[in-house]
mmCIF file of C-alpha atoms in Angstrom:
data_model
loop_
_atom_site.group_PDB
_atom_site.id
_atom_site.type_symbol
_atom_site.label_atom_id
_atom_site.label_comp_id
_atom_site.label_asym_id
_atom_site.label_seq_id
_atom_site.Cartn_x
_atom_site.Cartn_y
_atom_site.Cartn_z
ATOM 1 C CA UNK S 1286 -99.769 -85.219 20.295
ATOM 2 C CA UNK S 1287 -99.050 -87.241 17.190
ATOM 3 C CA UNK S 1288 -100.579 -86.151 13.925
ATOM 4 C CA UNK S 1289 -102.084 -89.645 13.561
ATOM 5 C CA UNK S 1290 -104.156 -89.279 16.720
ATOM 6 C CA UNK S 1291 -105.240 -85.781 15.719
ATOM 7 C CA UNK S 1292 -106.667 -87.031 12.436
ATOM 8 C CA UNK S 1293 -108.433 -89.881 14.223
ATOM 9 C CA UNK S 1294 -109.809 -87.529 16.856
ATOM 10 C CA UNK S 1295 -111.217 -85.139 14.303
ATOM 11 C CA UNK S 1296 -112.488 -88.068 12.204
ATOM 12 C CA UNK S 1297 -110.935 -86.573 9.090
ATOM 13 C CA UNK S 1298 -109.068 -88.249 6.221
ATOM 14 C CA UNK S 1299 -105.329 -88.575 6.772
ATOM 15 C CA UNK S 1300 -104.513 -86.640 3.639
ATOM 16 C CA UNK S 1301 -106.208 -83.474 4.933
ATOM 17 C CA UNK S 1302 -103.596 -80.831 5.754
ATOM 18 C CA UNK S 1303 -104.251 -80.037 9.421
ATOM 19 C CA UNK S 1304 -101.905 -77.972 11.600
ATOM 20 C CA UNK S 1305 -99.589 -80.249 13.559
ATOM 21 C CA UNK S 1306 -99.421 -78.278 16.830
ATOM 22 C CA UNK S 1307 -99.132 -80.263 20.017
ATOM 23 C CA UNK S 1308 -102.112 -80.942 22.239
ATOM 24 C CA UNK S 1309 -103.068 -78.238 24.747
ATOM 25 C CA UNK S 1310 -101.901 -78.625 28.351
ATOM 26 C CA UNK S 1311 -104.180 -80.635 30.604
ATOM 27 C CA UNK S 1312 -107.298 -78.725 31.556
ATOM 28 C CA UNK S 1313 -106.996 -76.284 28.629
ATOM 29 C CA UNK S 1314 -108.700 -76.066 25.261
ATOM 30 C CA UNK S 1315 -107.415 -75.302 21.789
ATOM 31 C CA UNK S 1316 -109.304 -74.342 18.642
ATOM 32 C CA UNK S 1317 -108.609 -75.553 15.116
ATOM 33 C CA UNK S 1318 -110.165 -74.336 11.905
ATOM 34 C CA UNK S 1319 -111.564 -77.255 9.951
ATOM 35 C CA UNK S 1320 -109.812 -77.871 6.607
ATOM 36 C CA UNK S 1321 -113.136 -77.431 4.809
ATOM 37 C CA UNK S 1322 -113.592 -73.956 6.266
ATOM 38 C CA UNK S 1323 -110.045 -72.948 5.299
ATOM 39 C CA UNK S 1324 -110.862 -73.709 1.672
ATOM 40 C CA UNK S 1325 -114.269 -72.037 1.694
ATOM 41 C CA UNK S 1326 -114.391 -69.331 -1.041
ATOM 42 C CA UNK S 1327 -116.058 -66.777 1.256
ATOM 43 C CA UNK S 1328 -113.415 -67.362 3.928
ATOM 44 C CA UNK S 1329 -110.646 -66.902 1.353
ATOM 45 C CA UNK S 1330 -112.380 -63.791 -0.021
ATOM 46 C CA UNK S 1331 -112.538 -62.260 3.463
ATOM 47 C CA UNK S 1332 -108.782 -62.678 3.854
ATOM 48 C CA UNK S 1333 -108.208 -61.146 0.421
ATOM 49 C CA UNK S 1334 -110.405 -58.124 1.189
ATOM 50 C CA UNK S 1335 -108.706 -57.513 4.536
ATOM 51 C CA UNK S 1336 -105.206 -57.865 3.084
ATOM 52 C CA UNK S 1337 -105.920 -55.400 0.283
ATOM 53 C CA UNK S 1338 -107.482 -52.977 2.756
ATOM 54 C CA UNK S 1339 -104.411 -53.147 5.020
ATOM 55 C CA UNK S 1340 -102.018 -52.827 2.073
ATOM 56 C CA UNK S 1341 -103.915 -49.790 0.830
ATOM 57 C CA UNK S 1342 -103.885 -48.182 4.268
ATOM 58 C CA UNK S 1343 -100.164 -48.807 4.790
ATOM 59 C CA UNK S 1344 -98.985 -48.042 1.269
ATOM 60 C CA UNK S 1345 -97.182 -44.816 2.389
ATOM 61 C CA UNK S 1346 -95.193 -46.896 4.898
ATOM 62 C CA UNK S 1347 -94.216 -49.360 2.122
ATOM 63 C CA UNK S 1348 -95.662 -52.219 4.134
ATOM 64 C CA UNK S 1349 -97.075 -55.197 2.233
ATOM 65 C CA UNK S 1350 -99.032 -58.017 3.867
ATOM 66 C CA UNK S 1351 -98.906 -61.319 2.023
ATOM 67 C CA UNK S 1352 -100.435 -63.592 4.664
ATOM 68 C CA UNK S 1353 -102.698 -62.670 7.574
ATOM 69 C CA UNK S 1354 -101.659 -65.891 9.276
ATOM 70 C CA UNK S 1355 -97.917 -65.252 9.070
ATOM 71 C CA UNK S 1356 -97.465 -61.470 8.966
ATOM 72 C CA UNK S 1357 -99.595 -60.100 11.817
ATOM 73 C CA UNK S 1358 -98.322 -61.917 14.891
ATOM 74 C CA UNK S 1359 -95.434 -59.691 16.047
ATOM 75 C CA UNK S 1360 -97.421 -56.453 16.381
ATOM 76 C CA UNK S 1361 -95.479 -54.472 13.756
ATOM 77 C CA UNK S 1362 -98.235 -54.261 11.147
ATOM 78 C CA UNK S 1363 -100.994 -53.992 13.760
ATOM 79 C CA UNK S 1364 -99.040 -51.110 15.319
ATOM 80 C CA UNK S 1365 -98.907 -49.145 12.043
ATOM 81 C CA UNK S 1366 -102.480 -50.015 11.092
ATOM 82 C CA UNK S 1367 -104.020 -49.043 14.420
ATOM 83 C CA UNK S 1368 -102.103 -45.761 14.602
ATOM 84 C CA UNK S 1369 -103.345 -44.843 11.133
ATOM 85 C CA UNK S 1370 -106.941 -45.846 11.849
ATOM 86 C CA UNK S 1371 -107.169 -44.219 15.278
ATOM 87 C CA UNK S 1372 -105.000 -41.206 14.354
ATOM 88 C CA UNK S 1373 -102.910 -41.513 17.503
ATOM 89 C CA UNK S 1374 -99.366 -42.447 18.395
ATOM 90 C CA UNK S 1375 -98.560 -45.363 20.660
ATOM 91 C CA UNK S 1376 -95.547 -45.174 22.926
ATOM 92 C CA UNK S 1377 -93.967 -48.432 21.883
ATOM 93 C CA UNK S 1378 -90.706 -49.399 20.232
ATOM 94 C CA UNK S 1379 -90.810 -49.260 16.448
ATOM 95 C CA UNK S 1380 -88.762 -52.406 15.829
ATOM 96 C CA UNK S 1381 -89.010 -55.395 18.167
ATOM 97 C CA UNK S 1382 -86.481 -58.110 17.366
ATOM 98 C CA UNK S 1383 -86.816 -60.625 20.197
ATOM 99 C CA UNK S 1384 -89.882 -62.726 20.969
ATOM 100 C CA UNK S 1385 -90.216 -61.086 24.400
ATOM 101 C CA UNK S 1386 -90.136 -57.547 22.971
ATOM 102 C CA UNK S 1387 -92.591 -58.527 20.226
ATOM 103 C CA UNK S 1388 -95.063 -59.827 22.799
ATOM 104 C CA UNK S 1389 -94.706 -56.642 24.848
ATOM 105 C CA UNK S 1390 -95.322 -54.531 21.785
ATOM 106 C CA UNK S 1391 -98.309 -56.624 20.752
ATOM 107 C CA UNK S 1392 -99.764 -56.309 24.255
ATOM 108 C CA UNK S 1393 -99.570 -52.491 24.095
ATOM 109 C CA UNK S 1394 -101.217 -52.404 20.671
ATOM 110 C CA UNK S 1395 -104.026 -54.784 21.671
ATOM 111 C CA UNK S 1396 -104.674 -52.900 24.897
ATOM 112 C CA UNK S 1397 -105.111 -49.663 22.926
ATOM 113 C CA UNK S 1398 -107.233 -51.409 20.301
ATOM 114 C CA UNK S 1399 -109.508 -52.932 22.922
ATOM 115 C CA UNK S 1400 -110.039 -49.509 24.491
ATOM 116 C CA UNK S 1401 -110.994 -48.001 21.146
ATOM 117 C CA UNK S 1402 -113.266 -50.929 20.358
ATOM 118 C CA UNK S 1403 -114.736 -50.737 23.877
ATOM 119 C CA UNK S 1404 -114.098 -54.447 24.365
ATOM 120 C CA UNK S 1405 -113.043 -55.955 27.663
ATOM 121 C CA UNK S 1406 -110.008 -58.213 27.420
ATOM 122 C CA UNK S 1407 -112.006 -61.133 28.819
ATOM 123 C CA UNK S 1408 -114.726 -60.630 26.186
ATOM 124 C CA UNK S 1409 -112.458 -60.202 23.159
ATOM 125 C CA UNK S 1410 -112.239 -63.014 20.630
ATOM 126 C CA UNK S 1411 -108.504 -62.412 20.428
ATOM 127 C CA UNK S 1412 -105.653 -62.149 22.909
ATOM 128 C CA UNK S 1413 -101.914 -61.591 23.002
ATOM 129 C CA UNK S 1414 -101.386 -65.355 23.120
ATOM 130 C CA UNK S 1415 -103.657 -66.205 20.184
ATOM 131 C CA UNK S 1416 -102.399 -63.418 17.912
ATOM 132 C CA UNK S 1417 -98.747 -64.092 18.793
ATOM 133 C CA UNK S 1418 -99.266 -67.810 18.113
ATOM 134 C CA UNK S 1419 -100.561 -67.001 14.608
ATOM 135 C CA UNK S 1420 -104.146 -68.009 15.318
ATOM 136 C CA UNK S 1421 -105.851 -67.077 12.035
ATOM 137 C CA UNK S 1422 -109.361 -67.086 13.491
ATOM 138 C CA UNK S 1423 -108.428 -64.684 16.296
ATOM 139 C CA UNK S 1424 -106.554 -62.450 13.845
ATOM 140 C CA UNK S 1425 -109.594 -62.264 11.560
ATOM 141 C CA UNK S 1426 -111.918 -61.424 14.458
ATOM 142 C CA UNK S 1427 -109.607 -58.538 15.424
ATOM 143 C CA UNK S 1428 -109.256 -57.173 11.889
ATOM 144 C CA UNK S 1429 -112.989 -57.386 11.213
ATOM 145 C CA UNK S 1430 -113.662 -55.498 14.453
ATOM 146 C CA UNK S 1431 -111.156 -52.769 13.482
ATOM 147 C CA UNK S 1432 -112.580 -52.465 9.970
ATOM 148 C CA UNK S 1433 -116.148 -52.288 11.278
ATOM 149 C CA UNK S 1434 -115.207 -49.642 13.857
ATOM 150 C CA UNK S 1435 -112.962 -47.389 11.787
ATOM 151 C CA UNK S 1436 -114.000 -48.016 8.164
ATOM 152 C CA UNK S 1437 -117.635 -49.132 8.122
ATOM 153 C CA UNK S 1438 -117.878 -48.447 4.369
ATOM 154 C CA UNK S 1439 -115.477 -51.314 3.663
ATOM 155 C CA UNK S 1440 -117.482 -54.063 1.987
ATOM 156 C CA UNK S 1441 -116.651 -57.265 3.842
ATOM 157 C CA UNK S 1442 -118.084 -60.553 2.551
ATOM 158 C CA UNK S 1443 -121.273 -61.048 4.566
ATOM 159 C CA UNK S 1444 -122.180 -64.055 6.707
ATOM 160 C CA UNK S 1445 -118.711 -65.603 6.796
ATOM 161 C CA UNK S 1446 -118.758 -68.482 9.253
ATOM 162 C CA UNK S 1447 -116.373 -71.339 9.905
ATOM 163 C CA UNK S 1448 -116.459 -74.758 11.482
ATOM 164 C CA UNK S 1449 -114.252 -74.868 14.555
ATOM 165 C CA UNK S 1450 -112.940 -78.007 16.241
ATOM 166 C CA UNK S 1451 -112.211 -77.447 19.931
ATOM 167 C CA UNK S 1452 -109.861 -79.965 21.536
ATOM 168 C CA UNK S 1453 -109.684 -80.261 25.314
ATOM 169 C CA UNK S 1454 -107.021 -82.190 27.175
ATOM 170 C CA UNK S 1455 -108.446 -83.994 30.194
ATOM 171 C CA UNK S 1456 -107.193 -86.633 32.612
ATOM 172 C CA UNK S 1457 -109.031 -89.286 30.652
ATOM 173 C CA UNK S 1458 -107.642 -88.139 27.293
ATOM 174 C CA UNK S 1459 -108.518 -85.740 24.492
ATOM 175 C CA UNK S 1460 -112.066 -84.592 23.914
ATOM 176 C CA UNK S 1461 -113.252 -82.724 20.862
ATOM 177 C CA UNK S 1462 -116.373 -80.894 19.782
ATOM 178 C CA UNK S 1463 -117.376 -79.070 16.637
ATOM 179 C CA UNK S 1464 -119.113 -75.721 16.480
ATOM 180 C CA UNK S 1465 -119.809 -72.947 13.990
ATOM 181 C CA UNK S 1466 -118.301 -69.515 14.612
ATOM 182 C CA UNK S 1467 -119.502 -66.328 12.922
ATOM 183 C CA UNK S 1468 -116.810 -63.928 11.661
ATOM 184 C CA UNK S 1469 -118.843 -61.358 9.710
ATOM 185 C CA UNK S 1470 -122.475 -60.417 10.067
ATOM 186 C CA UNK S 1471 -125.115 -60.934 7.428
ATOM 187 C CA UNK S 1472 -126.078 -58.147 5.076
ATOM 188 C CA UNK S 1473 -129.264 -56.710 3.697
ATOM 189 C CA UNK S 1474 -129.944 -55.575 0.153
ATOM 190 C CA UNK S 1475 -129.320 -52.027 1.368
ATOM 191 C CA UNK S 1476 -125.781 -52.973 2.408
ATOM 192 C CA UNK S 1477 -124.844 -54.477 -0.921
ATOM 193 C CA UNK S 1478 -123.265 -52.199 -3.525
ATOM 194 C CA UNK S 1479 -125.617 -51.611 -6.410
ATOM 195 C CA UNK S 1480 -124.749 -52.817 -9.866
ATOM 196 C CA UNK S 1481 -123.139 -50.261 -12.120
ATOM 197 C CA UNK S 1482 -123.206 -49.801 -15.870
ATOM 198 C CA UNK S 1483 -120.382 -52.277 -16.435
ATOM 199 C CA UNK S 1484 -122.217 -55.034 -14.584
ATOM 200 C CA UNK S 1485 -125.124 -54.468 -16.941
ATOM 201 C CA UNK S 1486 -122.905 -54.101 -20.001
ATOM 202 C CA UNK S 1487 -121.113 -57.415 -19.466
ATOM 203 C CA UNK S 1488 -124.364 -59.181 -18.640
ATOM 204 C CA UNK S 1489 -126.839 -57.731 -21.124
ATOM 205 C CA UNK S 1490 -124.700 -56.487 -24.024
ATOM 206 C CA UNK S 1491 -121.446 -58.464 -24.133
ATOM 207 C CA UNK S 1492 -121.228 -57.848 -27.866
ATOM 208 C CA UNK S 1493 -120.715 -54.119 -27.145
ATOM 209 C CA UNK S 1494 -117.833 -54.619 -24.702
ATOM 210 C CA UNK S 1495 -115.228 -54.723 -27.486
ATOM 211 C CA UNK S 1496 -116.499 -51.422 -28.891
ATOM 212 C CA UNK S 1497 -116.161 -49.751 -25.486
ATOM 213 C CA UNK S 1498 -112.664 -51.191 -25.073
ATOM 214 C CA UNK S 1499 -111.645 -49.932 -28.514
ATOM 215 C CA UNK S 1500 -112.856 -46.394 -27.759
ATOM 216 C CA UNK S 1501 -110.942 -46.318 -24.471
ATOM 217 C CA UNK S 1502 -107.774 -47.795 -26.010
ATOM 218 C CA UNK S 1503 -107.843 -45.078 -28.696
ATOM 219 C CA UNK S 1504 -108.222 -42.442 -25.976
ATOM 220 C CA UNK S 1505 -105.345 -43.917 -23.953
ATOM 221 C CA UNK S 1506 -103.041 -44.112 -26.965
ATOM 222 C CA UNK S 1507 -103.690 -40.452 -27.832
ATOM 223 C CA UNK S 1508 -102.605 -39.458 -24.327
ATOM 224 C CA UNK S 1509 -99.547 -41.741 -24.254
ATOM 225 C CA UNK S 1510 -98.317 -40.843 -27.720
ATOM 226 C CA UNK S 1511 -95.933 -38.160 -26.423
ATOM 227 C CA UNK S 1512 -94.269 -40.807 -24.238
ATOM 228 C CA UNK S 1513 -93.747 -43.103 -27.203
ATOM 229 C CA UNK S 1514 -96.058 -45.721 -25.689
ATOM 230 C CA UNK S 1515 -99.105 -47.496 -27.040
ATOM 231 C CA UNK S 1516 -101.614 -50.038 -25.794
ATOM 232 C CA UNK S 1517 -102.907 -52.913 -27.854
ATOM 233 C CA UNK S 1518 -104.650 -54.964 -25.159
ATOM 234 C CA UNK S 1519 -106.693 -53.315 -22.427
ATOM 235 C CA UNK S 1520 -107.140 -56.710 -20.763
ATOM 236 C CA UNK S 1521 -103.451 -57.384 -20.128
ATOM 237 C CA UNK S 1522 -101.302 -54.261 -20.376
ATOM 238 C CA UNK S 1523 -102.635 -52.503 -17.276
ATOM 239 C CA UNK S 1524 -102.105 -55.448 -14.924
ATOM 240 C CA UNK S 1525 -98.687 -54.296 -13.663
ATOM 241 C CA UNK S 1526 -99.834 -50.716 -13.015
ATOM 242 C CA UNK S 1527 -96.996 -49.067 -14.971
ATOM 243 C CA UNK S 1528 -98.994 -47.749 -17.938
ATOM 244 C CA UNK S 1529 -101.853 -46.813 -15.615
ATOM 245 C CA UNK S 1530 -99.521 -44.679 -13.474
ATOM 246 C CA UNK S 1531 -97.950 -43.035 -16.536
ATOM 247 C CA UNK S 1532 -101.413 -42.324 -17.958
ATOM 248 C CA UNK S 1533 -102.577 -40.739 -14.703
ATOM 249 C CA UNK S 1534 -99.411 -38.649 -14.645
ATOM 250 C CA UNK S 1535 -100.064 -37.374 -18.167
ATOM 251 C CA UNK S 1536 -103.733 -36.595 -17.559
ATOM 252 C CA UNK S 1537 -103.540 -35.206 -14.025
ATOM 253 C CA UNK S 1538 -100.140 -33.514 -14.202
ATOM 254 C CA UNK S 1539 -98.508 -35.796 -11.627
ATOM 255 C CA UNK S 1540 -94.765 -36.287 -11.545
ATOM 256 C CA UNK S 1541 -94.015 -39.650 -10.022
ATOM 257 C CA UNK S 1542 -90.446 -40.225 -8.967
ATOM 258 C CA UNK S 1543 -89.144 -43.604 -10.037
ATOM 259 C CA UNK S 1544 -88.540 -44.553 -6.401
ATOM 260 C CA UNK S 1545 -92.288 -44.326 -5.771
ATOM 261 C CA UNK S 1546 -93.184 -47.220 -8.059
ATOM 262 C CA UNK S 1547 -91.683 -50.170 -9.909
ATOM 263 C CA UNK S 1548 -91.006 -49.298 -13.544
ATOM 264 C CA UNK S 1549 -90.264 -52.936 -14.399
ATOM 265 C CA UNK S 1550 -92.155 -54.956 -11.775
ATOM 266 C CA UNK S 1551 -90.863 -58.485 -11.424
ATOM 267 C CA UNK S 1552 -93.313 -59.933 -8.897
ATOM 268 C CA UNK S 1553 -97.036 -59.829 -8.076
ATOM 269 C CA UNK S 1554 -96.230 -57.808 -4.937
ATOM 270 C CA UNK S 1555 -94.539 -55.083 -7.031
ATOM 271 C CA UNK S 1556 -97.467 -55.077 -9.469
ATOM 272 C CA UNK S 1557 -99.895 -54.792 -6.562
ATOM 273 C CA UNK S 1558 -97.871 -51.874 -5.189
ATOM 274 C CA UNK S 1559 -98.133 -50.024 -8.522
ATOM 275 C CA UNK S 1560 -101.863 -50.597 -8.965
ATOM 276 C CA UNK S 1561 -102.634 -49.700 -5.346
ATOM 277 C CA UNK S 1562 -100.715 -46.455 -5.746
ATOM 278 C CA UNK S 1563 -102.624 -45.655 -8.943
ATOM 279 C CA UNK S 1564 -106.004 -46.219 -7.305
ATOM 280 C CA UNK S 1565 -105.008 -44.156 -4.281
ATOM 281 C CA UNK S 1566 -104.056 -41.268 -6.589
ATOM 282 C CA UNK S 1567 -107.398 -41.532 -8.374
ATOM 283 C CA UNK S 1568 -109.256 -41.717 -5.079
ATOM 284 C CA UNK S 1569 -107.443 -38.673 -3.684
ATOM 285 C CA UNK S 1570 -108.351 -36.691 -6.798
ATOM 286 C CA UNK S 1571 -111.994 -37.757 -6.624
ATOM 287 C CA UNK S 1572 -111.728 -39.413 -10.008
ATOM 288 C CA UNK S 1573 -113.265 -42.698 -8.996
ATOM 289 C CA UNK S 1574 -116.567 -40.923 -8.461
ATOM 290 C CA UNK S 1575 -117.049 -40.289 -12.179
ATOM 291 C CA UNK S 1576 -118.845 -43.391 -13.456
ATOM 292 C CA UNK S 1577 -117.767 -45.568 -10.559
ATOM 293 C CA UNK S 1578 -119.697 -45.357 -7.306
ATOM 294 C CA UNK S 1579 -118.722 -42.640 -4.787
ATOM 295 C CA UNK S 1580 -117.381 -45.299 -2.449
ATOM 296 C CA UNK S 1581 -114.461 -45.801 -4.839
ATOM 297 C CA UNK S 1582 -112.114 -48.455 -3.481
ATOM 298 C CA UNK S 1583 -114.756 -49.809 -1.109
ATOM 299 C CA UNK S 1584 -116.989 -50.898 -3.977
ATOM 300 C CA UNK S 1585 -115.259 -54.106 -4.923
ATOM 301 C CA UNK S 1586 -112.699 -52.158 -6.921
ATOM 302 C CA UNK S 1587 -109.615 -53.858 -5.545
ATOM 303 C CA UNK S 1588 -106.039 -53.573 -6.821
ATOM 304 C CA UNK S 1589 -105.704 -57.353 -7.039
ATOM 305 C CA UNK S 1590 -108.599 -57.498 -9.507
ATOM 306 C CA UNK S 1591 -106.638 -55.340 -11.945
ATOM 307 C CA UNK S 1592 -103.420 -57.259 -11.297
ATOM 308 C CA UNK S 1593 -105.385 -60.434 -12.043
ATOM 309 C CA UNK S 1594 -106.512 -58.899 -15.370
ATOM 310 C CA UNK S 1595 -110.179 -58.513 -14.495
ATOM 311 C CA UNK S 1596 -111.499 -56.639 -17.529
ATOM 312 C CA UNK S 1597 -114.496 -55.134 -15.752
ATOM 313 C CA UNK S 1598 -112.379 -53.593 -12.977
ATOM 314 C CA UNK S 1599 -109.839 -52.240 -15.475
ATOM 315 C CA UNK S 1600 -112.638 -50.703 -17.539
ATOM 316 C CA UNK S 1601 -114.127 -48.998 -14.482
ATOM 317 C CA UNK S 1602 -110.855 -47.243 -13.733
ATOM 318 C CA UNK S 1603 -110.059 -46.231 -17.306
ATOM 319 C CA UNK S 1604 -113.604 -45.111 -17.986
ATOM 320 C CA UNK S 1605 -113.450 -42.687 -15.059
ATOM 321 C CA UNK S 1606 -110.400 -41.053 -16.688
ATOM 322 C CA UNK S 1607 -112.025 -41.225 -20.105
ATOM 323 C CA UNK S 1608 -115.138 -39.420 -18.890
ATOM 324 C CA UNK S 1609 -113.361 -36.568 -17.122
ATOM 325 C CA UNK S 1610 -110.836 -35.806 -19.819
ATOM 326 C CA UNK S 1611 -113.184 -36.331 -22.717
ATOM 327 C CA UNK S 1612 -115.315 -33.562 -21.222
ATOM 328 C CA UNK S 1613 -112.321 -31.336 -20.457
ATOM 329 C CA UNK S 1614 -111.044 -31.752 -23.977
ATOM 330 C CA UNK S 1615 -114.415 -30.700 -25.351
ATOM 331 C CA UNK S 1616 -114.854 -33.756 -27.526
ATOM 332 C CA UNK S 1617 -118.581 -33.276 -27.297
ATOM 333 C CA UNK S 1618 -120.923 -31.141 -25.262
ATOM 334 C CA UNK S 1619 -122.900 -33.843 -23.556
ATOM 335 C CA UNK S 1620 -122.225 -35.337 -20.145
ATOM 336 C CA UNK S 1621 -120.291 -38.579 -20.100
ATOM 337 C CA UNK S 1622 -122.745 -41.179 -18.926
ATOM 338 C CA UNK S 1623 -123.106 -44.855 -19.604
ATOM 339 C CA UNK S 1624 -121.007 -46.277 -22.446
ATOM 340 C CA UNK S 1625 -123.149 -46.858 -25.506
#
C-alpha cells in the first residue's frame, strides 16, 4: 500500500510520521498506533518507566534497553528478563543469530510467560508475530503484564490509553476504524506514592532549598577530601554517577573495580549505567529507606531523573546518605528527620 493512500485512509495530515508498512493480506487486519498517541506524555512516560525497570533488573547482565520498539523483538532481552523475574531457567539457545532461530526462541519465552501469567495464547494481547514484527502496542501489553505479575510495587503511569487505527483488507478495498485501547489500569489515591519532605520543601519553602543543598555539599566534600575531589554544584556533578559511586564507596566501604562502572562516561547510556549501579547498591544496603520511602526505586526515584539533573531526585539520594552517616558520626544526638 502506498503511503499516500494510508494517510488518506486515516484522514491524517501528510506530514504526520506514520509507519509505512504494507497493507495486511486480504481478509486480515492490522493495528496502527495513532501519531497523537505516540506523542502523548503518559504513553512516553510508560515506556520510560518500563525501560528503566528492565535496565535495573538486567544490570548484572550488562544489558541496556534503549528502545522498547527496536530492542525486544528477537527474544534475547525477554529471555533474560523473564528468567530473572520467574527465577527459572528456560531451555533455549542463548544467542540466536538467524531470523528463524530468533522466532523459535521468542516462541519458547512467550509460551513460558503465558503459563506464568495464566493467559491463553488466544486471549493474549501479544503473540510471536506481533512481538517479532516490533509491534510496540503488543510489546507494552506484555511488559505491563509481567510487571504487574512479578513486581506489583512498580509504579506504572495509571490510565494509559491509546487511539488505535485498525485497517482491514477486503475484496472491496481497505476499511479502517478507530478505537481506544487501555494499556494500564486506573489508580486510586491509595495506589499513588505519598509526597515526601522534598516535595513539600520545593513547593512550600523553595527559599530553603539552597541551604539544604549547601549542607549536603559540605558533607559530601568532607567525605571526598581524602580522594582529592570536591563538589561545587549538587545539581550537575552527580549526573554521570561517578562521584555518587565514589561517595558510596567511601561511606559504605565498597571497593568498586573500574570494570564495573565508567570512570569517564562518554554517553548517556554509560551515565545511566553508573547511576543505576549506585541506586542498586543503596537499595541493597537498605539506604534508600532513610528519608526516602521504603519502596526505594519504585517510588519515582529513577536513574534517568538523576542523569537528567533533576535536583529533587539527587537530593533524595544524597540526603539518605547524609542522614545515616551524620548519625553514625555523632554530629548530633537527634534523629535525622526532615531538612530544616
